[in-house]
Amino acid sequence: EEFVAHDAEVRSLAIGKKSSRVFITGGSDRNVNLWAIGKQTPLLSLSGHTSSVEAVEFDTAEVLVLAGSSNGSIKLWDLEEAKVVRSLTGHRSSCTAVEFHPFGEFFASGSSDTDLKIWDIKKKGCLHTYKGHRGAIKSIRFTPDGRWIVTGGEDNIVKVWDLTAGKLLHDFKFHSGQIRCIDFHPQEFLLATG
């Protein structure tokens, strides 16, 4: 199906992995839209960002939505109440990737400022900032067990970070172009990067 999702360019999209029946989009029109697969009008349109929405993600329960914007701000939405639960700032430029931790009350964000940040949802603040990329971070994935996080971006390097130790574990330098996508196999210890 094809339909108009936003008044301007669609910048990000995520499908809910729990039900596989809903998805969210973020646009240059500064909105986050919630959709049911098969319906041509949004179930909900979440406004509040003051710049283009560059990254969106569901939590595992499909109740919370993260949205990072081009001015670096991040909003956390509660879909059941259709309202902003948290507004967070800390990145110096565009928030280009967001990811919920698989179990904890945490999420990660990556930015054009080259920083990876880990945020505590309940404490409403940044727990840790990881530095080391030499270009914008474009993709973030937690390992299925939640112990590590993997990032990739414009510097062509995939970095593996240990959340418990708070340090870089390894650099993978196999790509000759920027890293746009990262994903883990759900059952096996396999990582795909592109």
mmCIF file of N, CA, C and O in Angstrom, residues 23-104:
data_model
loop_
_atom_site.group_PDB
_atom_site.id
_atom_site.type_symbol
_atom_site.label_atom_id
_atom_site.label_comp_id
_atom_site.label_asym_id
_atom_site.label_seq_id
_atom_site.Cartn_x
_atom_site.Cartn_y
_atom_site.Cartn_z
ATOM 1 N N PHE A 23 2.839 0.373 13.357
ATOM 2 C CA PHE A 23 4.139 0.983 13.092
ATOM 3 C C PHE A 23 4.050 2.482 13.346
ATOM 4 O O PHE A 23 2.959 3.057 13.435
ATOM 5 N N ILE A 24 5.223 3.086 13.525
ATOM 6 C CA ILE A 24 5.307 4.526 13.752
ATOM 7 C C ILE A 24 6.195 5.147 12.693
ATOM 8 O O ILE A 24 7.111 4.500 12.184
ATOM 9 N N THR A 25 5.883 6.400 12.370
ATOM 10 C CA THR A 25 6.704 7.151 11.433
ATOM 11 C C THR A 25 7.037 8.507 12.047
ATOM 12 O O THR A 25 6.260 9.055 12.837
ATOM 13 N N GLY A 26 8.195 9.017 11.692
ATOM 14 C CA GLY A 26 8.597 10.368 12.076
ATOM 15 C C GLY A 26 8.860 11.174 10.827
ATOM 16 O O GLY A 26 9.423 10.643 9.862
ATOM 17 N N GLY A 27 8.461 12.434 10.835
ATOM 18 C CA GLY A 27 8.586 13.223 9.617
ATOM 19 C C GLY A 27 9.213 14.586 9.793
ATOM 20 O O GLY A 27 9.385 15.081 10.908
ATOM 21 N N SER A 28 9.524 15.193 8.647
ATOM 22 C CA SER A 28 10.027 16.567 8.633
ATOM 23 C C SER A 28 8.973 17.560 9.093
ATOM 24 O O SER A 28 9.285 18.709 9.394
ATOM 25 N N ASP A 29 7.707 17.115 9.146
ATOM 26 C CA ASP A 29 6.626 17.971 9.642
ATOM 27 C C ASP A 29 6.597 18.027 11.176
ATOM 28 O O ASP A 29 5.697 18.615 11.758
ATOM 29 N N ARG A 30 7.588 17.400 11.824
ATOM 30 C CA ARG A 30 7.796 17.426 13.289
ATOM 31 C C ARG A 30 6.823 16.521 14.054
ATOM 32 O O ARG A 30 6.762 16.578 15.272
ATOM 33 N N ASN A 31 6.092 15.676 13.352
ATOM 34 C CA ASN A 31 5.125 14.788 13.995
ATOM 35 C C ASN A 31 5.605 13.339 14.023
ATOM 36 O O ASN A 31 6.387 12.912 13.179
ATOM 37 N N VAL A 32 5.074 12.597 14.996
ATOM 38 C CA VAL A 32 5.223 11.145 15.070
ATOM 39 C C VAL A 32 3.822 10.574 14.888
ATOM 40 O O VAL A 32 2.904 10.927 15.635
ATOM 41 N N ASN A 33 3.646 9.713 13.888
ATOM 42 C CA ASN A 33 2.335 9.122 13.620
ATOM 43 C C ASN A 33 2.339 7.633 13.939
ATOM 44 O O ASN A 33 3.296 6.929 13.616
ATOM 45 N N LEU A 34 1.255 7.179 14.572
ATOM 46 C CA LEU A 34 1.050 5.758 14.883
ATOM 47 C C LEU A 34 0.037 5.197 13.899
ATOM 48 O O LEU A 34 -1.026 5.785 13.695
ATOM 49 N N TRP A 35 0.365 4.048 13.316
ATOM 50 C CA TRP A 35 -0.464 3.440 12.275
ATOM 51 C C TRP A 35 -0.795 2.000 12.623
ATOM 52 O O TRP A 35 0.005 1.302 13.238
ATOM 53 N N ALA A 36 -1.953 1.537 12.178
ATOM 54 C CA ALA A 36 -2.281 0.115 12.162
ATOM 55 C C ALA A 36 -2.009 -0.361 10.740
ATOM 56 O O ALA A 36 -2.417 0.302 9.773
ATOM 57 N N ILE A 37 -1.309 -1.481 10.599
ATOM 58 C CA ILE A 37 -0.993 -1.988 9.267
ATOM 59 C C ILE A 37 -2.307 -2.307 8.544
ATOM 60 O O ILE A 37 -3.189 -2.969 9.082
ATOM 61 N N GLY A 38 -2.439 -1.766 7.327
ATOM 62 C CA GLY A 38 -3.657 -1.956 6.544
ATOM 63 C C GLY A 38 -4.593 -0.754 6.568
ATOM 64 O O GLY A 38 -5.509 -0.675 5.766
ATOM 65 N N LYS A 39 -4.356 0.193 7.477
ATOM 66 C CA LYS A 39 -5.199 1.402 7.557
ATOM 67 C C LYS A 39 -4.450 2.577 6.924
ATOM 68 O O LYS A 39 -3.242 2.715 7.105
ATOM 69 N N GLN A 40 -5.183 3.429 6.228
ATOM 70 C CA GLN A 40 -4.538 4.527 5.516
ATOM 71 C C GLN A 40 -4.560 5.855 6.265
ATOM 72 O O GLN A 40 -4.061 6.851 5.768
ATOM 73 N N THR A 41 -5.127 5.867 7.441
ATOM 74 C CA THR A 41 -5.087 7.077 8.269
ATOM 75 C C THR A 41 -4.464 6.720 9.619
ATOM 76 O O THR A 41 -4.671 5.617 10.131
ATOM 77 N N PRO A 42 -3.711 7.643 10.214
ATOM 78 C CA PRO A 42 -3.041 7.320 11.475
ATOM 79 C C PRO A 42 -4.025 7.134 12.634
ATOM 80 O O PRO A 42 -5.060 7.793 12.697
ATOM 81 N N LEU A 43 -3.686 6.220 13.533
ATOM 82 C CA LEU A 43 -4.459 6.025 14.762
ATOM 83 C C LEU A 43 -4.255 7.212 15.689
ATOM 84 O O LEU A 43 -5.132 7.581 16.457
ATOM 85 N N LEU A 44 -3.064 7.803 15.602
ATOM 86 C CA LEU A 44 -2.655 8.859 16.521
ATOM 87 C C LEU A 44 -1.574 9.687 15.861
ATOM 88 O O LEU A 44 -0.721 9.148 15.151
ATOM 89 N N SER A 45 -1.607 10.998 16.077
ATOM 90 C CA SER A 45 -0.527 11.862 15.617
ATOM 91 C C SER A 45 0.000 12.618 16.834
ATOM 92 O O SER A 45 -0.756 13.298 17.530
ATOM 93 N N LEU A 46 1.288 12.433 17.106
ATOM 94 C CA LEU A 46 1.911 13.025 18.293
ATOM 95 C C LEU A 46 2.727 14.238 17.887
ATOM 96 O O LEU A 46 3.681 14.126 17.118
ATOM 97 N N SER A 47 2.328 15.400 18.383
ATOM 98 C CA SER A 47 3.049 16.631 18.049
ATOM 99 C C SER A 47 3.746 17.153 19.299
ATOM 100 O O SER A 47 3.410 16.773 20.410
ATOM 101 N N GLY A 48 4.724 18.014 19.093
ATOM 102 C CA GLY A 48 5.455 18.575 20.222
ATOM 103 C C GLY A 48 6.906 18.855 19.902
ATOM 104 O O GLY A 48 7.521 19.740 20.488
ATOM 105 N N HIS A 49 7.457 18.104 18.948
ATOM 106 C CA HIS A 49 8.830 18.396 18.522
ATOM 107 C C HIS A 49 8.842 19.718 17.751
ATOM 108 O O HIS A 49 7.870 20.059 17.072
ATOM 109 N N THR A 50 9.952 20.422 17.849
ATOM 110 C CA THR A 50 10.077 21.713 17.158
ATOM 111 C C THR A 50 10.959 21.612 15.926
ATOM 112 O O THR A 50 11.232 22.607 15.269
ATOM 113 N N SER A 51 11.441 20.395 15.625
ATOM 114 C CA SER A 51 12.233 20.173 14.415
ATOM 115 C C SER A 51 11.943 18.765 13.892
ATOM 116 O O SER A 51 11.248 17.979 14.541
ATOM 117 N N SER A 52 12.467 18.456 12.739
ATOM 118 C CA SER A 52 12.232 17.193 12.051
ATOM 119 C C SER A 52 12.521 15.982 12.951
ATOM 120 O O SER A 52 13.509 15.961 13.676
ATOM 121 N N VAL A 53 11.645 14.964 12.899
ATOM 122 C CA VAL A 53 11.822 13.738 13.685
ATOM 123 C C VAL A 53 12.687 12.772 12.875
ATOM 124 O O VAL A 53 12.263 12.279 11.830
ATOM 125 N N GLU A 54 13.901 12.507 13.380
ATOM 126 C CA GLU A 54 14.911 11.742 12.643
ATOM 127 C C GLU A 54 14.974 10.269 13.025
ATOM 128 O O GLU A 54 15.513 9.458 12.270
ATOM 129 N N ALA A 55 14.490 9.899 14.210
ATOM 130 C CA ALA A 55 14.603 8.517 14.677
ATOM 131 C C ALA A 55 13.413 8.188 15.571
ATOM 132 O O ALA A 55 13.050 8.983 16.439
ATOM 133 N N VAL A 56 12.791 7.019 15.354
ATOM 134 C CA VAL A 56 11.671 6.572 16.184
ATOM 135 C C VAL A 56 11.860 5.110 16.568
ATOM 136 O O VAL A 56 12.483 4.347 15.826
ATOM 137 N N GLU A 57 11.321 4.724 17.726
ATOM 138 C CA GLU A 57 11.404 3.329 18.172
ATOM 139 C C GLU A 57 10.331 3.036 19.206
ATOM 140 O O GLU A 57 9.993 3.889 20.022
ATOM 141 N N PHE A 58 9.769 1.814 19.151
ATOM 142 C CA PHE A 58 8.841 1.301 20.164
ATOM 143 C C PHE A 58 9.615 0.638 21.297
ATOM 144 O O PHE A 58 10.685 0.072 21.052
ATOM 145 N N ASP A 59 9.031 0.619 22.511
ATOM 146 C CA ASP A 59 9.547 -0.285 23.543
ATOM 147 C C ASP A 59 8.976 -1.672 23.259
ATOM 148 O O ASP A 59 8.153 -1.851 22.360
ATOM 149 N N THR A 60 9.413 -2.693 24.022
ATOM 150 C CA THR A 60 8.989 -4.072 23.737
ATOM 151 C C THR A 60 7.485 -4.276 23.939
ATOM 152 O O THR A 60 6.882 -5.116 23.277
ATOM 153 N N ALA A 61 6.858 -3.502 24.829
ATOM 154 C CA ALA A 61 5.420 -3.641 25.089
ATOM 155 C C ALA A 61 4.553 -2.841 24.121
ATOM 156 O O ALA A 61 3.325 -2.939 24.157
ATOM 157 N N GLU A 62 5.170 -2.031 23.256
ATOM 158 C CA GLU A 62 4.463 -1.144 22.326
ATOM 159 C C GLU A 62 3.578 -0.135 23.046
ATOM 160 O O GLU A 62 2.516 0.249 22.567
ATOM 161 N N VAL A 63 4.042 0.304 24.200
ATOM 162 C CA VAL A 63 3.333 1.320 24.982
ATOM 163 C C VAL A 63 4.077 2.651 24.918
ATOM 164 O O VAL A 63 3.468 3.715 24.864
ATOM 165 N N LEU A 64 5.404 2.598 24.895
ATOM 166 C CA LEU A 64 6.225 3.803 24.841
ATOM 167 C C LEU A 64 6.858 3.948 23.462
ATOM 168 O O LEU A 64 7.186 2.958 22.808
ATOM 169 N N VAL A 65 7.031 5.198 23.048
ATOM 170 C CA VAL A 65 7.685 5.519 21.785
ATOM 171 C C VAL A 65 8.757 6.567 22.038
ATOM 172 O O VAL A 65 8.504 7.565 22.728
ATOM 173 N N LEU A 66 9.943 6.337 21.500
ATOM 174 C CA LEU A 66 11.030 7.308 21.528
ATOM 175 C C LEU A 66 11.078 8.035 20.192
ATOM 176 O O LEU A 66 10.894 7.406 19.140
ATOM 177 N N ALA A 67 11.355 9.328 20.238
ATOM 178 C CA ALA A 67 11.526 10.097 19.007
ATOM 179 C C ALA A 67 12.650 11.093 19.195
ATOM 180 O O ALA A 67 12.613 11.928 20.097
ATOM 181 N N GLY A 68 13.668 10.983 18.358
ATOM 182 C CA GLY A 68 14.796 11.914 18.368
ATOM 183 C C GLY A 68 14.673 12.880 17.220
ATOM 184 O O GLY A 68 14.247 12.490 16.120
ATOM 185 N N SER A 69 15.052 14.135 17.453
ATOM 186 C CA SER A 69 14.835 15.155 16.420
ATOM 187 C C SER A 69 16.136 15.792 15.949
ATOM 188 O O SER A 69 17.193 15.608 16.543
ATOM 189 N N SER A 70 16.012 16.577 14.875
ATOM 190 C CA SER A 70 17.185 17.186 14.250
ATOM 191 C C SER A 70 17.828 18.278 15.100
ATOM 192 O O SER A 70 18.970 18.650 14.856
ATOM 193 N N ASN A 71 17.122 18.775 16.125
ATOM 194 C CA ASN A 71 17.771 19.755 17.015
ATOM 195 C C ASN A 71 18.446 19.073 18.211
ATOM 196 O O ASN A 71 18.951 19.737 19.100
ATOM 197 N N GLY A 72 18.429 17.726 18.230
ATOM 198 C CA GLY A 72 19.097 16.966 19.280
ATOM 199 C C GLY A 72 18.214 16.566 20.439
ATOM 200 O O GLY A 72 18.616 15.769 21.278
ATOM 201 N N SER A 73 16.988 17.085 20.500
ATOM 202 C CA SER A 73 16.093 16.748 21.614
ATOM 203 C C SER A 73 15.440 15.381 21.397
ATOM 204 O O SER A 73 15.291 14.921 20.274
ATOM 205 N N ILE A 74 15.067 14.749 22.515
ATOM 206 C CA ILE A 74 14.424 13.437 22.492
ATOM 207 C C ILE A 74 13.138 13.536 23.298
ATOM 208 O O ILE A 74 13.119 14.111 24.391
ATOM 209 N N LYS A 75 12.069 12.962 22.748
ATOM 210 C CA LYS A 75 10.806 12.897 23.491
ATOM 211 C C LYS A 75 10.410 11.436 23.663
ATOM 212 O O LYS A 75 10.581 10.624 22.758
ATOM 213 N N LEU A 76 9.884 11.139 24.850
ATOM 214 C CA LEU A 76 9.362 9.821 25.169
ATOM 215 C C LEU A 76 7.858 9.964 25.327
ATOM 216 O O LEU A 76 7.389 10.762 26.138
ATOM 217 N N TRP A 77 7.108 9.207 24.532
ATOM 218 C CA TRP A 77 5.652 9.300 24.501
ATOM 219 C C TRP A 77 5.017 8.066 25.127
ATOM 220 O O TRP A 77 5.500 6.952 24.934
ATOM 221 N N ASP A 78 3.927 8.259 25.844
ATOM 222 C CA ASP A 78 3.085 7.165 26.315
ATOM 223 C C ASP A 78 1.900 7.085 25.356
ATOM 224 O O ASP A 78 1.106 8.028 25.275
ATOM 225 N N LEU A 79 1.778 5.983 24.621
ATOM 226 C CA LEU A 79 0.718 5.853 23.609
ATOM 227 C C LEU A 79 -0.662 5.711 24.224
ATOM 228 O O LEU A 79 -1.651 6.166 23.650
ATOM 229 N N GLU A 80 -0.746 5.079 25.393
ATOM 230 C CA GLU A 80 -2.054 4.903 26.030
ATOM 231 C C GLU A 80 -2.647 6.235 26.471
ATOM 232 O O GLU A 80 -3.849 6.439 26.410
ATOM 233 N N GLU A 81 -1.775 7.156 26.899
ATOM 234 C CA GLU A 81 -2.246 8.480 27.319
ATOM 235 C C GLU A 81 -2.060 9.529 26.230
ATOM 236 O O GLU A 81 -2.509 10.667 26.387
ATOM 237 N N ALA A 82 -1.372 9.153 25.156
ATOM 238 C CA ALA A 82 -1.085 10.067 24.031
ATOM 239 C C ALA A 82 -0.434 11.357 24.504
ATOM 240 O O ALA A 82 -0.820 12.450 24.093
ATOM 241 N N LYS A 83 0.560 11.204 25.391
ATOM 242 C CA LYS A 83 1.235 12.415 25.880
ATOM 243 C C LYS A 83 2.728 12.176 26.069
ATOM 244 O O LYS A 83 3.194 11.033 26.166
ATOM 245 N N VAL A 84 3.475 13.282 26.127
ATOM 246 C CA VAL A 84 4.918 13.221 26.362
ATOM 247 C C VAL A 84 5.158 12.903 27.833
ATOM 248 O O VAL A 84 4.636 13.584 28.713
ATOM 249 N N VAL A 85 5.945 11.857 28.086
ATOM 250 C CA VAL A 85 6.314 11.474 29.446
ATOM 251 C C VAL A 85 7.629 12.154 29.844
ATOM 252 O O VAL A 85 7.796 12.565 30.985
ATOM 253 N N ARG A 86 8.558 12.255 28.889
ATOM 254 C CA ARG A 86 9.868 12.880 29.126
ATOM 255 C C ARG A 86 10.278 13.688 27.907
ATOM 256 O O ARG A 86 10.088 13.258 26.772
ATOM 257 N N SER A 87 10.888 14.838 28.177
ATOM 258 C CA SER A 87 11.583 15.608 27.145
ATOM 259 C C SER A 87 13.015 15.734 27.614
ATOM 260 O O SER A 87 13.266 16.231 28.714
ATOM 261 N N LEU A 88 13.948 15.259 26.789
ATOM 262 C CA LEU A 88 15.342 15.185 27.207
ATOM 263 C C LEU A 88 16.246 15.897 26.218
ATOM 264 O O LEU A 88 16.057 15.799 25.003
ATOM 265 N N THR A 89 17.213 16.617 26.751
ATOM 266 C CA THR A 89 18.200 17.281 25.900
ATOM 267 C C THR A 89 19.597 16.905 26.395
ATOM 268 O O THR A 89 19.781 16.590 27.564
ATOM 269 N N GLY A 90 20.549 16.949 25.500
ATOM 270 C CA GLY A 90 21.916 16.585 25.853
ATOM 271 C C GLY A 90 22.809 16.464 24.632
ATOM 272 O O GLY A 90 24.005 16.688 24.711
ATOM 273 N N HIS A 91 22.212 16.111 23.491
ATOM 274 C CA HIS A 91 23.005 16.043 22.260
ATOM 275 C C HIS A 91 23.204 17.448 21.707
ATOM 276 O O HIS A 91 22.315 18.295 21.787
ATOM 277 N N ARG A 92 24.378 17.653 21.116
ATOM 278 C CA ARG A 92 24.726 18.977 20.576
ATOM 279 C C ARG A 92 24.234 19.167 19.137
ATOM 280 O O ARG A 92 24.259 20.270 18.617
ATOM 281 N N SER A 93 23.815 18.074 18.502
ATOM 282 C CA SER A 93 23.247 18.167 17.153
ATOM 283 C C SER A 93 22.263 17.012 16.951
ATOM 284 O O SER A 93 21.931 16.315 17.907
ATOM 285 N N SER A 94 21.825 16.806 15.744
ATOM 286 C CA SER A 94 20.722 15.901 15.415
ATOM 287 C C SER A 94 20.817 14.527 16.091
ATOM 288 O O SER A 94 21.856 13.876 16.058
ATOM 289 N N CYS A 95 19.708 14.102 16.689
ATOM 290 C CA CYS A 95 19.587 12.751 17.259
ATOM 291 C C CYS A 95 19.202 11.813 16.124
ATOM 292 O O CYS A 95 18.085 11.865 15.623
ATOM 293 N N THR A 96 20.145 10.971 15.710
ATOM 294 C CA THR A 96 20.001 10.182 14.489
ATOM 295 C C THR A 96 19.610 8.726 14.733
ATOM 296 O O THR A 96 19.279 8.011 13.783
ATOM 297 N N ALA A 97 19.640 8.255 15.988
ATOM 298 C CA ALA A 97 19.285 6.863 16.296
ATOM 299 C C ALA A 97 18.844 6.757 17.751
ATOM 300 O O ALA A 97 19.420 7.407 18.625
ATOM 301 N N VAL A 98 17.808 5.948 17.991
ATOM 302 C CA VAL A 98 17.336 5.677 19.355
ATOM 303 C C VAL A 98 17.024 4.185 19.481
ATOM 304 O O VAL A 98 16.657 3.542 18.500
ATOM 305 N N GLU A 99 17.177 3.641 20.688
ATOM 306 C CA GLU A 99 16.926 2.224 20.918
ATOM 307 C C GLU A 99 16.614 1.986 22.392
ATOM 308 O O GLU A 99 17.346 2.453 23.262
ATOM 309 N N PHE A 100 15.528 1.265 22.675
ATOM 310 C CA PHE A 100 15.200 0.877 24.044
ATOM 311 C C PHE A 100 16.045 -0.315 24.469
ATOM 312 O O PHE A 100 16.290 -1.225 23.668
ATOM 313 N N HIS A 101 16.451 -0.333 25.743
ATOM 314 C CA HIS A 101 17.104 -1.501 26.328
ATOM 315 C C HIS A 101 16.076 -2.635 26.354
ATOM 316 O O HIS A 101 14.889 -2.392 26.600
ATOM 317 N N PRO A 102 16.482 -3.899 26.116
ATOM 318 C CA PRO A 102 15.494 -4.983 26.035
ATOM 319 C C PRO A 102 14.707 -5.246 27.322
ATOM 320 O O PRO A 102 13.585 -5.740 27.262
ATOM 321 N N PHE A 103 15.266 -4.929 28.505
ATOM 322 C CA PHE A 103 14.521 -5.182 29.750
ATOM 323 C C PHE A 103 14.404 -3.954 30.641
ATOM 324 O O PHE A 103 13.347 -3.671 31.169
ATOM 325 N N GLY A 104 15.502 -3.247 30.806
ATOM 326 C CA GLY A 104 15.570 -2.191 31.817
ATOM 327 C C GLY A 104 14.833 -0.931 31.457
ATOM 328 O O GLY A 104 14.300 -0.777 30.356
#
